[in-house]
PDB file of C-alpha atoms and ligand atoms in Angstrom:
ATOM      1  CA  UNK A   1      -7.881  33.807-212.219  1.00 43.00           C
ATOM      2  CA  UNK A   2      -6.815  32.915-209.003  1.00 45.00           C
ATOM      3  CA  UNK A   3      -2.880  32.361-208.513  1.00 46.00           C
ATOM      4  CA  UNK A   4      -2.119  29.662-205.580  1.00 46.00           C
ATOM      5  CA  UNK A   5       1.873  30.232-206.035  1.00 46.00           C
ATOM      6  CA  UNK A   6       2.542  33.468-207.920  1.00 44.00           C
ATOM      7  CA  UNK A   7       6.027  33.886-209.300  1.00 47.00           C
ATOM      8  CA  UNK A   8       6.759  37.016-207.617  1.00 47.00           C
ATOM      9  CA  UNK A   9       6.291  36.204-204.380  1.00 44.00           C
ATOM     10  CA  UNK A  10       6.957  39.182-202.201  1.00 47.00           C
ATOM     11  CA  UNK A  11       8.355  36.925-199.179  1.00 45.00           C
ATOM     12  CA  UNK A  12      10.007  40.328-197.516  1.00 45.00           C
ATOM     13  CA  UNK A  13       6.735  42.191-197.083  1.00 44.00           C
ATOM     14  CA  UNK A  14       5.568  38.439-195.028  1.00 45.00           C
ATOM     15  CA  UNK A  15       8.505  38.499-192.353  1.00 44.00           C
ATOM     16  CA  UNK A  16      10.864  36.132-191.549  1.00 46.00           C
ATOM     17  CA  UNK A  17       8.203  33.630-190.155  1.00 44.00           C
ATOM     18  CA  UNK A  18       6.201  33.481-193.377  1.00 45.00           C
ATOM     19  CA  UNK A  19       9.774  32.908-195.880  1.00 45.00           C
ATOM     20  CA  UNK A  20      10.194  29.770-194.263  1.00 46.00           C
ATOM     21  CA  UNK A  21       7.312  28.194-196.058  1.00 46.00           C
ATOM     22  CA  UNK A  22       8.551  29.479-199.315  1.00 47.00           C
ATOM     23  CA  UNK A  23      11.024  27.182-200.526  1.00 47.00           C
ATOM     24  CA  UNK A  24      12.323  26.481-203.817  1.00 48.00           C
ATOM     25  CA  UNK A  25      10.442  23.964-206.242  1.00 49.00           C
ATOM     26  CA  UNK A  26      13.922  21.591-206.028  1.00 48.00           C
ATOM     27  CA  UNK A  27      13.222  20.565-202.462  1.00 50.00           C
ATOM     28  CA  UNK A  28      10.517  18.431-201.334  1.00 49.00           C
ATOM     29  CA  UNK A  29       8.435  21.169-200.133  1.00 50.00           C
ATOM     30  CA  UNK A  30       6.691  23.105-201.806  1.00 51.00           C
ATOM     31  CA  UNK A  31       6.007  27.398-201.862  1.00 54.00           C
ATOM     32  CA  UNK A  32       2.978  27.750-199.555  1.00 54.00           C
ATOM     33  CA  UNK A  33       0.689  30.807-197.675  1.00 58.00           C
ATOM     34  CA  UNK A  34      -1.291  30.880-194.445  1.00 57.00           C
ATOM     35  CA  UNK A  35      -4.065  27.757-195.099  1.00 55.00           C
ATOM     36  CA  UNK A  36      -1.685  25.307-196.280  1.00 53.00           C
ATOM     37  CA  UNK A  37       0.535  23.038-194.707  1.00 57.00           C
ATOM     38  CA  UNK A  38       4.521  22.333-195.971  1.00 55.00           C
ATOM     39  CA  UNK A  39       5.501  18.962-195.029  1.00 56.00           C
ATOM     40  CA  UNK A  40       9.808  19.253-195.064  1.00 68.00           C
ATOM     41  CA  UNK A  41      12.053  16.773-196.234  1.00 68.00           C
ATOM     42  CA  UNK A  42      12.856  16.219-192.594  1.00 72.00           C
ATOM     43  CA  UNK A  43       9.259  15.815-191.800  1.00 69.00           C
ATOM     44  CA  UNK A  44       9.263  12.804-194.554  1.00 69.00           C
ATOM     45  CA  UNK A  45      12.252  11.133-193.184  1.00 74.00           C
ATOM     46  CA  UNK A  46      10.252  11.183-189.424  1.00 76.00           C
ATOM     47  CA  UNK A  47       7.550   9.743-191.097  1.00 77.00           C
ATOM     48  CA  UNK A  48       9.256   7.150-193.022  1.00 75.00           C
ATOM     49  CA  UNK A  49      11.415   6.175-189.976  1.00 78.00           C
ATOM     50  CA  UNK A  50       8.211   6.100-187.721  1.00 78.00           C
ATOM     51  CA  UNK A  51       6.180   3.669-190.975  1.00 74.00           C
ATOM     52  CA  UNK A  52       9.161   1.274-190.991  1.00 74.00           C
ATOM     53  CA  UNK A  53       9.173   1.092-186.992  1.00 66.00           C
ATOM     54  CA  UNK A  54       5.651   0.112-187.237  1.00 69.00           C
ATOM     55  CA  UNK A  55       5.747  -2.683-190.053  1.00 69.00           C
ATOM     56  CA  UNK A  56       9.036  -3.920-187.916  1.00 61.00           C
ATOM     57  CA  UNK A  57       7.071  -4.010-184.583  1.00 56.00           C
ATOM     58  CA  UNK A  58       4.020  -5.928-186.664  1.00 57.00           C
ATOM     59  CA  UNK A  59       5.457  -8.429-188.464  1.00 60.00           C
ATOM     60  CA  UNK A  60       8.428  -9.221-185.857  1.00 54.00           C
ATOM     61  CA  UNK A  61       6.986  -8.340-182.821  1.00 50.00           C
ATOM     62  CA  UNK A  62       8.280  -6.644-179.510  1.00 48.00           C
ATOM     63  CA  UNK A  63      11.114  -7.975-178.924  1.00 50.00           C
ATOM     64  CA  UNK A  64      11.506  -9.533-175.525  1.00 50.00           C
ATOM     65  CA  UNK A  65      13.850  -9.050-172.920  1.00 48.00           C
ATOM     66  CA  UNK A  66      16.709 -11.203-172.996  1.00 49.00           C
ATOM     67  CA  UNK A  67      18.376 -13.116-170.364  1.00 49.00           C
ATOM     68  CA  UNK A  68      21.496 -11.125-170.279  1.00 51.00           C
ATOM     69  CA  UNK A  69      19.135  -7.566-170.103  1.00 81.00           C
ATOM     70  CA  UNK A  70      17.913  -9.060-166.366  1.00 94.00           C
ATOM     71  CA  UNK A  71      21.380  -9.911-164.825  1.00 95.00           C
ATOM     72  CA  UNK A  72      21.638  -7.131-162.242  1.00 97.00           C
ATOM     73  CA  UNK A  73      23.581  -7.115-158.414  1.00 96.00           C
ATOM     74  CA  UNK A  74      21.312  -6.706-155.182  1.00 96.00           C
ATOM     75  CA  UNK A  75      21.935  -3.999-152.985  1.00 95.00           C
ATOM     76  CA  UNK A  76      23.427  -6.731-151.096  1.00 92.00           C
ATOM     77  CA  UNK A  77      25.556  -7.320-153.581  1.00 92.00           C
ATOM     78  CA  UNK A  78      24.698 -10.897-154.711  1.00 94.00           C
ATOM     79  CA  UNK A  79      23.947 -11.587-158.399  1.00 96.00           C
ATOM     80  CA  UNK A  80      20.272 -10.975-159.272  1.00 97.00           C
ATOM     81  CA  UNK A  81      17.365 -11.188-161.729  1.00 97.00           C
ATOM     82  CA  UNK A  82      15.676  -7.650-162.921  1.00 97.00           C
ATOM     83  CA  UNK A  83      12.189  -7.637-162.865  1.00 96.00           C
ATOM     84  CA  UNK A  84      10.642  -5.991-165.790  1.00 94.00           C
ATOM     85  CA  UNK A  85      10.153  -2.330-164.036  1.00 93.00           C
ATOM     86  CA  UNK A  86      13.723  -2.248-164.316  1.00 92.00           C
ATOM     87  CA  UNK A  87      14.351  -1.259-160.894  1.00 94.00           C
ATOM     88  CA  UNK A  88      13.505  -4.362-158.865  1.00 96.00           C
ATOM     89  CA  UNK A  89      16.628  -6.435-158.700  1.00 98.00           C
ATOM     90  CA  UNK A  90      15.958 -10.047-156.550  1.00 98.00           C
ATOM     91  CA  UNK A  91      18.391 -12.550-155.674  1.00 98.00           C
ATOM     92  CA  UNK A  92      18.632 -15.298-157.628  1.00 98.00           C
ATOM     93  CA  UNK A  93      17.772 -17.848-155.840  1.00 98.00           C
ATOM     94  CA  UNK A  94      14.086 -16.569-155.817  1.00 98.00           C
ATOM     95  CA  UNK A  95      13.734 -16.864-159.566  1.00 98.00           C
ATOM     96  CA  UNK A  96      11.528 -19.952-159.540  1.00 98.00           C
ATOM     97  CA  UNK A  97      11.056 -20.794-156.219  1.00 97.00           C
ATOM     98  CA  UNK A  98       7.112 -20.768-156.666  1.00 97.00           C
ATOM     99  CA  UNK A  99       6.997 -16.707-154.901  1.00 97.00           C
ATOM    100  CA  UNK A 100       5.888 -13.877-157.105  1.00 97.00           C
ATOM    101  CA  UNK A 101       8.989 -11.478-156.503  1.00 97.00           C
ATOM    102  CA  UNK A 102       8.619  -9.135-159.183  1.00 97.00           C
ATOM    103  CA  UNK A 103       5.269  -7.097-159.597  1.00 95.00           C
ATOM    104  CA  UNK A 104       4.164  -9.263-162.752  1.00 94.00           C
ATOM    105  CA  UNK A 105       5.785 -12.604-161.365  1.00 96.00           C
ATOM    106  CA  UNK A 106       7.942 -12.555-164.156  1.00 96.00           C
ATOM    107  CA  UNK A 107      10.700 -14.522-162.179  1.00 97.00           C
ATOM    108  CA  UNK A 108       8.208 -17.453-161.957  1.00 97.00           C
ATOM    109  CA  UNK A 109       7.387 -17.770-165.690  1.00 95.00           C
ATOM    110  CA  UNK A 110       7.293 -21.129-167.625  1.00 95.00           C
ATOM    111  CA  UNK A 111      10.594 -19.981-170.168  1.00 94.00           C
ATOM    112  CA  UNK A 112      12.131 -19.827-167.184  1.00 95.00           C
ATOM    113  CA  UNK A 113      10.894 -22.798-164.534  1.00 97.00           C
ATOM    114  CA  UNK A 114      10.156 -25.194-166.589  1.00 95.00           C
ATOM    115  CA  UNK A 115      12.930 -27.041-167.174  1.00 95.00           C
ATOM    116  CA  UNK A 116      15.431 -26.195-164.267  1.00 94.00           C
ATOM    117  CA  UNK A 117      17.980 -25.710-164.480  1.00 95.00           C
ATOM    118  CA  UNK A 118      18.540 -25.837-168.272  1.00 95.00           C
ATOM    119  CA  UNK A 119      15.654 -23.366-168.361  1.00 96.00           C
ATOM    120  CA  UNK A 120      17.790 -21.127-166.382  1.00 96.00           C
ATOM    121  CA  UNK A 121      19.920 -18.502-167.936  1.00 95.00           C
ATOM    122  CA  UNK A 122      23.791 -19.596-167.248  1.00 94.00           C
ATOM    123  CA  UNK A 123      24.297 -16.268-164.861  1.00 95.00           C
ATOM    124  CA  UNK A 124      21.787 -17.135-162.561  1.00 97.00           C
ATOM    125  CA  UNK A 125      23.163 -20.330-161.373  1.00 97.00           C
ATOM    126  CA  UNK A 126      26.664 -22.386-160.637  1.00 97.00           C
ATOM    127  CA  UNK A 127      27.725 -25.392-160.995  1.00 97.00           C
ATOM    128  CA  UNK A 128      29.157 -27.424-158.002  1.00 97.00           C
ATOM    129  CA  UNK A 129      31.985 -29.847-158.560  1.00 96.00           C
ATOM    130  CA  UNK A 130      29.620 -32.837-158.455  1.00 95.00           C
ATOM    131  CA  UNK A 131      27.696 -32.513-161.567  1.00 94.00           C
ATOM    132  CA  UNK A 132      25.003 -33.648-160.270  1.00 95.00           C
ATOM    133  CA  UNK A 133      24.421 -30.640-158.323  1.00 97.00           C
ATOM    134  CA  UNK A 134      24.099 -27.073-158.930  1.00 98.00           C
ATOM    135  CA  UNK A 135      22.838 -24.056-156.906  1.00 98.00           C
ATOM    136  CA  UNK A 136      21.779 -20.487-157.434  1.00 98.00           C
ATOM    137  CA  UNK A 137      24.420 -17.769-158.170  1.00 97.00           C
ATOM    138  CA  UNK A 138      23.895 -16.134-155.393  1.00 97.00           C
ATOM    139  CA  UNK A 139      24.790 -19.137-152.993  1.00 97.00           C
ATOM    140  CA  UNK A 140      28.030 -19.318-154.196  1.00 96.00           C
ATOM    141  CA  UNK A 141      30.980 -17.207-151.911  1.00 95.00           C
ATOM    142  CA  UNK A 142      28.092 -16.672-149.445  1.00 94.00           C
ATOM    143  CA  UNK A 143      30.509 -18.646-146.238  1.00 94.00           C
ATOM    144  CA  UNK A 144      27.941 -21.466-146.693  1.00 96.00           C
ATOM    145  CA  UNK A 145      28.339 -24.920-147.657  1.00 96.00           C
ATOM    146  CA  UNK A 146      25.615 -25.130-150.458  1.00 97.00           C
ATOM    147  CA  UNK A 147      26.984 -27.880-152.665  1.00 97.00           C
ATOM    148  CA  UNK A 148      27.877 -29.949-149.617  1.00 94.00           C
ATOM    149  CA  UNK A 149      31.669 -30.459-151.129  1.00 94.00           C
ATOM    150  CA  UNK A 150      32.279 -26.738-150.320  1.00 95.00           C
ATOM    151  CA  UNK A 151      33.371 -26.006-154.218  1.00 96.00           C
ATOM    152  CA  UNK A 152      31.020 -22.946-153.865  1.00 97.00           C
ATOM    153  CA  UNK A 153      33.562 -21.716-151.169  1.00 96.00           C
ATOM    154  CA  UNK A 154      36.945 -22.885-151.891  1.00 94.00           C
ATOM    155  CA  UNK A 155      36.654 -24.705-155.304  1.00 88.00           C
ATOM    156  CA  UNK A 156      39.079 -22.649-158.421  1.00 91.00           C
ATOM    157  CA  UNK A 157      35.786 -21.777-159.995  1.00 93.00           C
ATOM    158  CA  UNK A 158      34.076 -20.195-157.248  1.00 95.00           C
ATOM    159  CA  UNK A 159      37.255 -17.952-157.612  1.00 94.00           C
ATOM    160  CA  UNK A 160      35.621 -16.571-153.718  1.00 95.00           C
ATOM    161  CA  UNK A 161      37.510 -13.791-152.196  1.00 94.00           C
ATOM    162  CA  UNK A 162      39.307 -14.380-148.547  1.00 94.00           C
ATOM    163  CA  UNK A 163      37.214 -14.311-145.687  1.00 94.00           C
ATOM    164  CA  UNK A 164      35.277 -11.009-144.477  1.00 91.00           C
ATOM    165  CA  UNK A 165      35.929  -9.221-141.262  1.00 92.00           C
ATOM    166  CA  UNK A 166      32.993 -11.021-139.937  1.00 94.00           C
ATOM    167  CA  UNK A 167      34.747 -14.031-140.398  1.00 96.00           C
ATOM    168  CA  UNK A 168      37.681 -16.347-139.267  1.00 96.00           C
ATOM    169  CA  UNK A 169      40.008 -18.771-141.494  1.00 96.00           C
ATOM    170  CA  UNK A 170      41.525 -21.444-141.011  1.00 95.00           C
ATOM    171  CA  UNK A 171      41.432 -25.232-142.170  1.00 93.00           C
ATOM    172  CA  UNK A 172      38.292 -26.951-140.763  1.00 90.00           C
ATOM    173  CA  UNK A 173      37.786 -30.271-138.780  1.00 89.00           C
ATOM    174  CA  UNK A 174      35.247 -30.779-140.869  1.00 86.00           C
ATOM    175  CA  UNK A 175      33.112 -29.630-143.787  1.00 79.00           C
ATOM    176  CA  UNK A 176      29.808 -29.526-142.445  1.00 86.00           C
ATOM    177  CA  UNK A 177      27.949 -26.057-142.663  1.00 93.00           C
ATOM    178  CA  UNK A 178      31.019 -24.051-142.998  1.00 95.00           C
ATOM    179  CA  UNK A 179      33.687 -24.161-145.217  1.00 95.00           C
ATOM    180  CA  UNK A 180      37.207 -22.505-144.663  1.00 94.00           C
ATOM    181  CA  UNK A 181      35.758 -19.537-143.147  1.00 95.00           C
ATOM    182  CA  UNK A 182      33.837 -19.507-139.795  1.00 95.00           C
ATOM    183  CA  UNK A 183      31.341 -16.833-138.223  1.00 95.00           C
ATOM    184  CA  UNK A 184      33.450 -15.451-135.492  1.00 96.00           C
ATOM    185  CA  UNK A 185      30.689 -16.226-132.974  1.00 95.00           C
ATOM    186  CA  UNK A 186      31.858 -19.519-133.239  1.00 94.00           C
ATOM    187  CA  UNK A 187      35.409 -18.524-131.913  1.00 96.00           C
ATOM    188  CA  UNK A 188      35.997 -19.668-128.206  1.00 96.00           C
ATOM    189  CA  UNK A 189      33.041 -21.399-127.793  1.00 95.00           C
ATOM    190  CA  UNK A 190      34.156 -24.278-126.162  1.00 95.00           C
ATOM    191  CA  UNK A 191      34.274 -26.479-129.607  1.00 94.00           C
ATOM    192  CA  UNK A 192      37.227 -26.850-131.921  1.00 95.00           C
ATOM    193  CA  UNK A 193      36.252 -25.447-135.492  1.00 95.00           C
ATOM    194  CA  UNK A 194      39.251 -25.393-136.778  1.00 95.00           C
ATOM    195  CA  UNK A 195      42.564 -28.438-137.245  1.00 94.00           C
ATOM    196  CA  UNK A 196      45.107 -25.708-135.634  1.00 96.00           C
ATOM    197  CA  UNK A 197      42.573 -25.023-132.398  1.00 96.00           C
ATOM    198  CA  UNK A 198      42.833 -21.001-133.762  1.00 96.00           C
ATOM    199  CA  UNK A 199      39.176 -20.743-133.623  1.00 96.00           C
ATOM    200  CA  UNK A 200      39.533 -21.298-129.370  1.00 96.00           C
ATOM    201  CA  UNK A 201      43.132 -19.873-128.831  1.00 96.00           C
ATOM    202  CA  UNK A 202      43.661 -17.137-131.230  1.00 96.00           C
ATOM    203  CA  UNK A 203      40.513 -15.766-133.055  1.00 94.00           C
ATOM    204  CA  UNK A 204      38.340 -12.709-131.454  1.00 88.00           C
ATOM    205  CA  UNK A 205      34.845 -12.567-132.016  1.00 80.00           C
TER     206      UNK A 205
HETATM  207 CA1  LIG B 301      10.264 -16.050-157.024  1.00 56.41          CA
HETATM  208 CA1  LIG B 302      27.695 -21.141-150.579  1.00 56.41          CA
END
């Protein structure tokens, strides 16, 4: 009669490569030769972790990317939107503005656009001090007037950092384009920028 695991199993006369396969009848495996296969107690907990990935994955779905997965900084350092290759990071302002930025045009989907800007996730757009206006994230401490009352620019929430090298300060005339900061090619151009005249007497382009 044949004898699939014989008690005295000589496991030194198979090597070190063949012992491995003859474990003890507590674990999960159990003794085994050359044709048959010895699935570990590891090798079940792969398997159940793998099964309960799957039934999560069918009855719940892939789970999306959220909003705050996509918040990412340009190279030019303005606040962006990711595009689903995770590499591609665009400006805000060119999430639903009707151009296919990302490969897939996920920055012009309907969960997104539709309802503008409550569709909008919060990090891609500020509030001006008018509530009846708003702009994109990256408008805001950009040296331009986008709310037209200059709180991206010098209102306490904007929280914008002093003027770059590129730029002048001083008080304005007048909030037009500009806010408290002015290119410096518009120093000594033969038109007062600034209250104090510094933009015609003092600044340096
Ligand atoms: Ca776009
Ligand atoms: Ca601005």
């Amino acid at each position: 009669m044949n004898r699939t695991h014989p008690q005295n199993f000589d496991t030194a006369s198979l090597g070190s490569t063949k012992s491995l396969f003859t474990t003890k009848r507590g674990n999960l495996c159990i003794p085994c030769t050359r044709r048959c296969i010895c699935i570990s107690a590891i090798g079940f907990v792969i398997l159940a972790i793998i099964a309960a990935a799957i039934i999560l994955i069918v009855t719940v779905g892939i789970p999306p990317y959220t909003a705050v997965n996509r918040l990412c900084v340009t190279t030019s350092n303005q606040t962006g939107f990711l595009c689903d290759n995770r590499e591609t990071c665009i400006p805000a302002s060119q999430v639903c503005d009707t151009r296919r930025n990302c490969i897939n045009g996920e920055d012009e989907q309907d969960t997104l656009c539709s309802d503008l800007p409550n569709s909008l996730p919060d990090y891609l757009i500020f509030h001006c001090s008018n509530p009846r206006f708003w702009i994109y994230a990256d408008k805001r401490c950009n040296g331009i007037n986008d709310c037209g009352d200059c709180s991206d620019e010098v209102g306490i929430w904007a929280s914008c950092p002093p003027c770059g090298s590129q730029w002048w300060s001083c008080t304005m005339v007048v909030f037009h384009i500009y806010c408290t900061c002015i290119p410096r090619s518009l120093c000594r151009d033969g038109i007062q920028h600034c209250f104090d005249w510094s933009d015609e007497y003092i600044c340096t382009k």
